[in-house]
mmCIF file of C-alpha atoms in Angstrom:
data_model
loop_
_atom_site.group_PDB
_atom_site.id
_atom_site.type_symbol
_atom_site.label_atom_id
_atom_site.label_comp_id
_atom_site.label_asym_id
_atom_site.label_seq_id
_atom_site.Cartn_x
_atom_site.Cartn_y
_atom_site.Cartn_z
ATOM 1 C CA UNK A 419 -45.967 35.364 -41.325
ATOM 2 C CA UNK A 420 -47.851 32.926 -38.571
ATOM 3 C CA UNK A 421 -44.125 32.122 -37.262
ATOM 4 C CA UNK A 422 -43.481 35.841 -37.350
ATOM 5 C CA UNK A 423 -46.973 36.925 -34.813
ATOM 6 C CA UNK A 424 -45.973 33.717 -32.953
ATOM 7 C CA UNK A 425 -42.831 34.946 -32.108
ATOM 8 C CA UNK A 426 -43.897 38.517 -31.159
ATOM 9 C CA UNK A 427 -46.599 36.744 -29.088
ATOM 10 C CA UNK A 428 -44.214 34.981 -27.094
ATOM 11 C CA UNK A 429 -42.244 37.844 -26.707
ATOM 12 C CA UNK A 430 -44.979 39.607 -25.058
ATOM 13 C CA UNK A 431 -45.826 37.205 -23.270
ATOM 14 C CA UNK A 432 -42.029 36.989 -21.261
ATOM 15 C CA UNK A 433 -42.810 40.967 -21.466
ATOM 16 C CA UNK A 434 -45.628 39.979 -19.238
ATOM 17 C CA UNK A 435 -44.404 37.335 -17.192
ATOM 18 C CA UNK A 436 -41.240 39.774 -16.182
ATOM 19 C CA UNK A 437 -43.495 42.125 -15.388
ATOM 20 C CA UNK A 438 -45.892 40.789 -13.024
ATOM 21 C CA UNK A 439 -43.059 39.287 -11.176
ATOM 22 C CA UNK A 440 -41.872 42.822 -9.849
ATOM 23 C CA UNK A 441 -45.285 43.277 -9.042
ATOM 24 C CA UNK A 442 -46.026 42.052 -5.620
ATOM 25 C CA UNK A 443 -49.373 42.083 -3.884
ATOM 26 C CA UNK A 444 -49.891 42.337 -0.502
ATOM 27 C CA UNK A 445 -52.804 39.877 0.824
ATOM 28 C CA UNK A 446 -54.696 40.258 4.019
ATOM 29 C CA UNK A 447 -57.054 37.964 5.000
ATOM 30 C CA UNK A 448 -60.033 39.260 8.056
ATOM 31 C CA UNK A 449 -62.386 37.212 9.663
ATOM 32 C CA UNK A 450 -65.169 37.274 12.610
ATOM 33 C CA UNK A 451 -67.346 39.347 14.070
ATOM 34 C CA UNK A 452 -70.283 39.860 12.369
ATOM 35 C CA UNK A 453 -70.920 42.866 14.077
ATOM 36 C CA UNK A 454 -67.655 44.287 12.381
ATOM 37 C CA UNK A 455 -68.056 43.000 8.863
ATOM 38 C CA UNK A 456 -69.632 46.177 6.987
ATOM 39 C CA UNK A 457 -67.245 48.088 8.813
ATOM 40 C CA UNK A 458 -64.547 46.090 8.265
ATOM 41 C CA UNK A 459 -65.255 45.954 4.888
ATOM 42 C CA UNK A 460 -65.868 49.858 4.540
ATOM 43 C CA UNK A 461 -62.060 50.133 5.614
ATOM 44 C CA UNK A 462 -60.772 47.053 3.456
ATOM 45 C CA UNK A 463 -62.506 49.664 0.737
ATOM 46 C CA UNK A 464 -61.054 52.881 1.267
ATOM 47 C CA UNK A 465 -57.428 51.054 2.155
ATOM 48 C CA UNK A 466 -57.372 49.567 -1.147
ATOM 49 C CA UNK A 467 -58.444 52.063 -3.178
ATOM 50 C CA UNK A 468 -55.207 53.984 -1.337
ATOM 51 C CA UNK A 469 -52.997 50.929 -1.472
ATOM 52 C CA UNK A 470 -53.636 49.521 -4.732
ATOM 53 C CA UNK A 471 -50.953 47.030 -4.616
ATOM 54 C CA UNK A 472 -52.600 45.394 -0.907
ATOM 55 C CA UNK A 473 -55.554 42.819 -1.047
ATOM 56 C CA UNK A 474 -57.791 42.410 2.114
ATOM 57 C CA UNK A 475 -60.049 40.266 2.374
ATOM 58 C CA UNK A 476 -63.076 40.202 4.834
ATOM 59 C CA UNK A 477 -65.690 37.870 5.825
ATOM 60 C CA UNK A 478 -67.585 37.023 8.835
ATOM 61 C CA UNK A 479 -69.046 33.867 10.621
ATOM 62 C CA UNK A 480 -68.786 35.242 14.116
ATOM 63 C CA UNK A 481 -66.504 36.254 16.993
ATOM 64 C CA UNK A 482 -65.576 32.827 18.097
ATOM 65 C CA UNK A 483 -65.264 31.271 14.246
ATOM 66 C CA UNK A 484 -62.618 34.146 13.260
ATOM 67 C CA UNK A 485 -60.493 33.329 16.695
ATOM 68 C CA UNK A 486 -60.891 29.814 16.005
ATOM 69 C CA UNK A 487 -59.318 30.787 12.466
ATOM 70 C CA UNK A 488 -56.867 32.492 14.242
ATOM 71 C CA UNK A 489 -55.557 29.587 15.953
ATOM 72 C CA UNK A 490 -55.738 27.710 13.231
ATOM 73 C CA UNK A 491 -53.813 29.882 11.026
ATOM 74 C CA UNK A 492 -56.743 30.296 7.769
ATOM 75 C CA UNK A 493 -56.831 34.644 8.292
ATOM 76 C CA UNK A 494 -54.168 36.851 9.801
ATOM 77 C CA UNK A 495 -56.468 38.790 11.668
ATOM 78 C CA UNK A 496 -59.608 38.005 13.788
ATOM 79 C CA UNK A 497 -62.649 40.378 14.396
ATOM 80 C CA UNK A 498 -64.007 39.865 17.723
ATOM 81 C CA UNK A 499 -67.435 41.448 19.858
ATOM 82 C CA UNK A 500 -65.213 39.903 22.867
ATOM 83 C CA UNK A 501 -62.268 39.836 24.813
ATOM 84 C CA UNK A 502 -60.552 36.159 23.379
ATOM 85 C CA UNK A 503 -61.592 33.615 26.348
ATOM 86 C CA UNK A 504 -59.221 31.962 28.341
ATOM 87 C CA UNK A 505 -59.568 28.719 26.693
ATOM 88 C CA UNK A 506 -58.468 30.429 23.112
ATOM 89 C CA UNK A 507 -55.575 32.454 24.541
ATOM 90 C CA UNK A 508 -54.360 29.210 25.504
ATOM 91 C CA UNK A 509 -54.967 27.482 22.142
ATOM 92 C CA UNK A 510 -53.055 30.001 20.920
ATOM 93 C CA UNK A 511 -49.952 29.605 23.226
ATOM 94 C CA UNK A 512 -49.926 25.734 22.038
ATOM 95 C CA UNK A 513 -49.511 26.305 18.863
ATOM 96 C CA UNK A 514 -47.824 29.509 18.235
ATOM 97 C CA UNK A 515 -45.780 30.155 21.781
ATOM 98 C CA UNK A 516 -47.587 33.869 21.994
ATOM 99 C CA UNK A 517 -50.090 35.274 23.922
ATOM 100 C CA UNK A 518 -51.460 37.305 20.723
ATOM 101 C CA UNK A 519 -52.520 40.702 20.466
ATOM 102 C CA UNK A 520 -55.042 42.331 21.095
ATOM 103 C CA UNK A 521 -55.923 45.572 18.939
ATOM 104 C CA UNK A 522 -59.528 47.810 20.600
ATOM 105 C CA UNK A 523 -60.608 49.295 16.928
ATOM 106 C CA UNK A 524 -64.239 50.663 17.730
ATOM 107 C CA UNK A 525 -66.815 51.335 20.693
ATOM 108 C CA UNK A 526 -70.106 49.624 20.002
ATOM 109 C CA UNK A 527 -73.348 50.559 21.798
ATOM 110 C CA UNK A 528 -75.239 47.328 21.937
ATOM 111 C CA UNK A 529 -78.736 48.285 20.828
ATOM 112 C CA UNK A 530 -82.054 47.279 21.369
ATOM 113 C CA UNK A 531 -84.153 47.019 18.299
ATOM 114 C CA UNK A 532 -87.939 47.156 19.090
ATOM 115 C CA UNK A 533 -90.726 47.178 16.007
ATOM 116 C CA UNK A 534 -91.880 50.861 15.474
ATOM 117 C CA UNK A 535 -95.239 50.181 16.238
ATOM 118 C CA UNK A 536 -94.674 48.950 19.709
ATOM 119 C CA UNK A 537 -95.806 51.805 22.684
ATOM 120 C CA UNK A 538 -92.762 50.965 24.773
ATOM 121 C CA UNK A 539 -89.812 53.212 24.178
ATOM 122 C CA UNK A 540 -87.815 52.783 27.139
ATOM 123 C CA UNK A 541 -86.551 49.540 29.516
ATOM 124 C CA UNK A 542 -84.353 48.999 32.430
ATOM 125 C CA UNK A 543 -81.046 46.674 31.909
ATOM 126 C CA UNK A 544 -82.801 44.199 34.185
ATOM 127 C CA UNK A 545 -85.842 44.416 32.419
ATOM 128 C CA UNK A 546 -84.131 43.436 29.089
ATOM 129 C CA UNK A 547 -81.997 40.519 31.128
ATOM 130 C CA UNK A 548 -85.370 39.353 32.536
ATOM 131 C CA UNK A 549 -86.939 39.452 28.765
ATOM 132 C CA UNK A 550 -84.529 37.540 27.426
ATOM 133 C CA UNK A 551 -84.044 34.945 29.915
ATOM 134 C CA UNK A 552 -87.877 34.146 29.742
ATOM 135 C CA UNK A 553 -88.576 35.638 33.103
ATOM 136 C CA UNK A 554 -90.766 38.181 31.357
ATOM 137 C CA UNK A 555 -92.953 37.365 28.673
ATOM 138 C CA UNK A 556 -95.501 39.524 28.159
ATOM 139 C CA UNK A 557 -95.296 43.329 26.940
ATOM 140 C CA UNK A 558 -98.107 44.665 29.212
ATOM 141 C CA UNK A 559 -95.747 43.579 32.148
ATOM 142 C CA UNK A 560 -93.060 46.729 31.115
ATOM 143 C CA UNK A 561 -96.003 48.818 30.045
ATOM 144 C CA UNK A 562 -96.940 47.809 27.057
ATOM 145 C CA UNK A 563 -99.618 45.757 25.022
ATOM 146 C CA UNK A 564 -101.336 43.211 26.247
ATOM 147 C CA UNK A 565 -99.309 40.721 24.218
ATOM 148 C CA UNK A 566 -96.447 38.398 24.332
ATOM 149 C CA UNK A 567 -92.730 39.154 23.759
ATOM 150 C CA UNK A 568 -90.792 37.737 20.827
ATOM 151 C CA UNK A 569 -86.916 37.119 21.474
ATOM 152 C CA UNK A 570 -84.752 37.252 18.511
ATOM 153 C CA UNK A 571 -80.885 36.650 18.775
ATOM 154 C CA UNK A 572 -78.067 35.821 17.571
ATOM 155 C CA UNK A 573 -76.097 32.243 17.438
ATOM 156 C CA UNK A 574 -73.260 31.392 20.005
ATOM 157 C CA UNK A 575 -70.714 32.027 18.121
ATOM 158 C CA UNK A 576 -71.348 35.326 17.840
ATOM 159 C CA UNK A 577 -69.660 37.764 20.052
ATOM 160 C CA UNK A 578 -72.630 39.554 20.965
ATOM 161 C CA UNK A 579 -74.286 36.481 22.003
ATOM 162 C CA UNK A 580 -71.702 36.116 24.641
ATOM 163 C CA UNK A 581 -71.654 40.022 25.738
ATOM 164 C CA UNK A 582 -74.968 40.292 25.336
ATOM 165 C CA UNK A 583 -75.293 36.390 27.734
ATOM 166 C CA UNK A 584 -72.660 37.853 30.431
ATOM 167 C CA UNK A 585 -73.713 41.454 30.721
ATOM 168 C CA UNK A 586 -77.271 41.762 30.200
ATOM 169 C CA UNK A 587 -78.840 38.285 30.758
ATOM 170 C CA UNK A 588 -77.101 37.126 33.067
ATOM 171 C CA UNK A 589 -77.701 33.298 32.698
ATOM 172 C CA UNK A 590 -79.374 31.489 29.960
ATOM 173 C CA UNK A 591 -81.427 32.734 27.242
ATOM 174 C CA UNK A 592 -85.088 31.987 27.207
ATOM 175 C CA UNK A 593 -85.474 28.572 25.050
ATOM 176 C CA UNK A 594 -88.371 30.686 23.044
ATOM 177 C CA UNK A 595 -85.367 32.943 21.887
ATOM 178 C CA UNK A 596 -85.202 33.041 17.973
ATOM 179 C CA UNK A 597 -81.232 32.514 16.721
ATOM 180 C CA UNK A 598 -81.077 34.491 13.743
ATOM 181 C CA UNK A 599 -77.204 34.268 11.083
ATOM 182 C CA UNK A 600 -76.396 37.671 11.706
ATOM 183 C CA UNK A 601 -77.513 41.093 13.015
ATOM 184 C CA UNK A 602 -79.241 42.015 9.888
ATOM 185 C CA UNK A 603 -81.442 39.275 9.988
ATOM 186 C CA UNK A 604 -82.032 40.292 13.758
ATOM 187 C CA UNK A 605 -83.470 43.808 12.603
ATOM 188 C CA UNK A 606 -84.957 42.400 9.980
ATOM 189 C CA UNK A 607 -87.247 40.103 11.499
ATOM 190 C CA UNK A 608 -87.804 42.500 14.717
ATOM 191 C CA UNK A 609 -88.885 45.001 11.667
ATOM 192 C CA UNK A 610 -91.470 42.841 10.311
ATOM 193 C CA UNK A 611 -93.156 41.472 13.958
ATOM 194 C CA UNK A 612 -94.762 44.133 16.019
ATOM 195 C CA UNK A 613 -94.192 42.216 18.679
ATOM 196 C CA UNK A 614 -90.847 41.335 18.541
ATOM 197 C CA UNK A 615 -87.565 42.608 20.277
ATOM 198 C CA UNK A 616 -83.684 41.741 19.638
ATOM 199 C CA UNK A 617 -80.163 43.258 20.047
ATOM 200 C CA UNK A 618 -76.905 43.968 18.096
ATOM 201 C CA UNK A 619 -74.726 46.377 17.376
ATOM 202 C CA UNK A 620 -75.847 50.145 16.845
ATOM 203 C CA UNK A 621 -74.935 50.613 12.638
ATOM 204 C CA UNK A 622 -77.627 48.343 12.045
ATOM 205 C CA UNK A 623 -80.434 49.797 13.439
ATOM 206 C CA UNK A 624 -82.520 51.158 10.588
ATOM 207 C CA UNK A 625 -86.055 50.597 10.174
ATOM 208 C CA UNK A 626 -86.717 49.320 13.739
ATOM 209 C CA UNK A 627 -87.066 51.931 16.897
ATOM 210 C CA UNK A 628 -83.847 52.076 19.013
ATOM 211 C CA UNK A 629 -85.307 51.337 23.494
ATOM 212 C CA UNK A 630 -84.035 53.775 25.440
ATOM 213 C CA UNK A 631 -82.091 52.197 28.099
ATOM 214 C CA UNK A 632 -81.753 53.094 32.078
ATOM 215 C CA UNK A 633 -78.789 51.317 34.231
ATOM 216 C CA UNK A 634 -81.566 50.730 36.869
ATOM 217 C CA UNK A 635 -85.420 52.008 37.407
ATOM 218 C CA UNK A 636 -83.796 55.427 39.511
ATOM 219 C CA UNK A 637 -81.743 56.434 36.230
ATOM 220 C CA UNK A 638 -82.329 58.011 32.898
ATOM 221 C CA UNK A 639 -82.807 56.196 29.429
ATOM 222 C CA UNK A 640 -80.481 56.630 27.187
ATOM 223 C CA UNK A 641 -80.455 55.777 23.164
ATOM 224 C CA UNK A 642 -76.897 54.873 21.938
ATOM 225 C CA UNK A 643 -74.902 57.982 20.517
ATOM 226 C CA UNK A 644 -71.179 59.069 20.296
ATOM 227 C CA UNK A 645 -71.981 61.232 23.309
ATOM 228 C CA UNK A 646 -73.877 58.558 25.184
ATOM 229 C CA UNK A 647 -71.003 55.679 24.341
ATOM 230 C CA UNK A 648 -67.990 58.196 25.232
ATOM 231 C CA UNK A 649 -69.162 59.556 28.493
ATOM 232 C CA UNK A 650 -70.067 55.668 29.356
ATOM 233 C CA UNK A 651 -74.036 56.692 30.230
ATOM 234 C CA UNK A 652 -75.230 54.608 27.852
ATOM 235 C CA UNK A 653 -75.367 51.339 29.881
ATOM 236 C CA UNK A 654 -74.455 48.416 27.177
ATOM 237 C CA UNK A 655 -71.579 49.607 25.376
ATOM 238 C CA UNK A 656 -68.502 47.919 24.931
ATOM 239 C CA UNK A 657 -65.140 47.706 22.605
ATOM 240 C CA UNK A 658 -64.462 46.084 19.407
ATOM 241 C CA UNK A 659 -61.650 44.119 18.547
ATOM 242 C CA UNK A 660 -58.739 42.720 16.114
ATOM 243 C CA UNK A 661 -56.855 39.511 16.953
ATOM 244 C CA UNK A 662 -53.334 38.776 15.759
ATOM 245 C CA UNK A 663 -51.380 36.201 16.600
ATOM 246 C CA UNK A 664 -48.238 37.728 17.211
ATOM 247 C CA UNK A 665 -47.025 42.126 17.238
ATOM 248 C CA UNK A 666 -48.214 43.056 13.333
ATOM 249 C CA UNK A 667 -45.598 43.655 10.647
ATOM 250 C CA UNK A 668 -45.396 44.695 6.966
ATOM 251 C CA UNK A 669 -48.580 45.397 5.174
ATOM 252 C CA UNK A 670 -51.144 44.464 8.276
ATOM 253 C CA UNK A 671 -49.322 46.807 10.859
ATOM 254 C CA UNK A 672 -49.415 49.012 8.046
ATOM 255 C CA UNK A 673 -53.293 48.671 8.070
ATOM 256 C CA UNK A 674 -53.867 48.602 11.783
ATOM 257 C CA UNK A 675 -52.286 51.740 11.829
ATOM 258 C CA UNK A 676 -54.179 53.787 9.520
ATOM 259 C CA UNK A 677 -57.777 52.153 10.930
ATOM 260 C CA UNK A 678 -56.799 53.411 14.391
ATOM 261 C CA UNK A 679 -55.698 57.312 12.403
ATOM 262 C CA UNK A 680 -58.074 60.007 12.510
ATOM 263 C CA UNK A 681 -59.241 58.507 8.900
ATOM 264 C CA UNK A 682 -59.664 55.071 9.882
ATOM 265 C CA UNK A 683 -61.640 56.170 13.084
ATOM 266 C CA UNK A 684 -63.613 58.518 10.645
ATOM 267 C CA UNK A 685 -64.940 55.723 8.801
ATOM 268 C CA UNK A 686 -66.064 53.875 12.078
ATOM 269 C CA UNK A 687 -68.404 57.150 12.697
ATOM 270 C CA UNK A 688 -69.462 57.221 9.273
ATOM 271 C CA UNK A 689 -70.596 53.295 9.567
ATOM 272 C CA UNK A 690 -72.270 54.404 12.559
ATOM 273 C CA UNK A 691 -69.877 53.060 15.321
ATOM 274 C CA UNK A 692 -68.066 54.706 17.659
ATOM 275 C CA UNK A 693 -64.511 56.064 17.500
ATOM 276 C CA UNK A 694 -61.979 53.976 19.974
ATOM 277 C CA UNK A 695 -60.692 56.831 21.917
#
């Protein structure tokens, strides 16, 4: 009788066996930008659940850590704040005899968090560069308290860091500048310090008061919206990006396609991003 249930186990088992071997899954591996993880991972969620037989996996680390996995062939695609530099692009060319590609996914309004408690509401893009580069340090000198400014940002391999460095700042951040593992962690501190101020990208800011922002001390402020982003008035926006090393095939193009379809793009509003076009 043992013999007997052996021998149907085994059976089974080649049953088994058989069968998983017509069953393929497709793996795709993401990684980068912090600022695009949740939504990232919000479309790795929905695609799944409509692709059962495709895997996607996403983490983060930062702009510059998922193109440096990209050159280094540990993810297929990289998730980037950032145009790749120079410098990468040519990593790339080294090792793998292509240029890349480069896929805009999302519009990001770059916001600036501010504690709810604190009586400014609006700043100037210089005002922020000057804030963050050290050249202003107390809140009474943009009409506020009488108190002084605490920076909170994010590490250099972020993607934002270098935007935020280029476009806004200008030069180097102040040395009192808090670097903080992530957006999140960002809000979450600026959340907590009345006095504090920091930056990221605009799905994150809950809890915290977004600054109105004016392109110079003649102009409006502006809050980041879809409106604001699309018609380019808000002044700190910028695009999103995914990284491949050479033109997508298979399963990926597959999934690069349906993020930049009227559903993919509806998940980057739902996130709280902006839609690409």
């Amino acid at each position: 009788m043992k013999t007997k249930n052996f021998k149907i186990a085994a059976i089974l088992l080649v049953i088994m066996t058989i069968g998983l071997s017509f069953t393929t899954i497709e793996k795709i591996t993401i990684k980068g930008s912090d600022t695009l993880v949740i939504l990232s991972q919000k479309w790795a969620e929905v695609y799944m659940q409509k692709h059962p037989g495709t895997s996607i996996q996403v983490t983060g680390g930062g702009s510059g850590v998922g193109i440096a996995a990209l050159i280094n062939g540990s993810t297929d695609i990289a998730n980037a704040s950032r145009p790749m530099k120079a410098s990468e692009i040519d990593k790339l060319k080294q090792r793998y005899n292509t240029l890349g590609v480069e896929v805009p996914c999302a519009k990001d309004g770059i916001s600036i968090y501010l504690n709810k408690a604190n009586g400014v509401s609006e700043l100037t893009v210089r005002q922020i560069g000057d804030i963050f580069a050290g050249k202003i340090t107390n809140w009474k000198e943009v009409g506020g308290a009488d108190a002084a400014i605490r920076l909170y940002g994010r590490e250099s391999s972020s993607g934002t860091f270098g935007f935020f460095k280029d476009n806004v700042v200008k030069g180097d951040y102040s040395p009192s500048c808090q670097t903080l593992p992530g957006t999140a962690a960002i809000v979450n501190a600026v959340k907590k310090d009345k006095l504090g101020i920091g930056y990221g990208g605009a799905a994150y800011a809950e809890g915290v008061k977004d600054c109105k922002v004016k392109k110079d001390d003649k102009s409006p402020a502006y809050a980041p919206t879809a409106e604001t982003i699309k018609n380019k008035t808000y002044p700190i926006s910028r695009y999103l990006y995914m990284y491949l090393k050479s033109r997508p095939t298979g399963e990926a193009k597959a999934f690069i396609d349906w993020v930049l379809s009227p559903e993919g793009q509806k998940v980057v509003v739902e996130i709280g991003y902006f839609p690409v076009k």
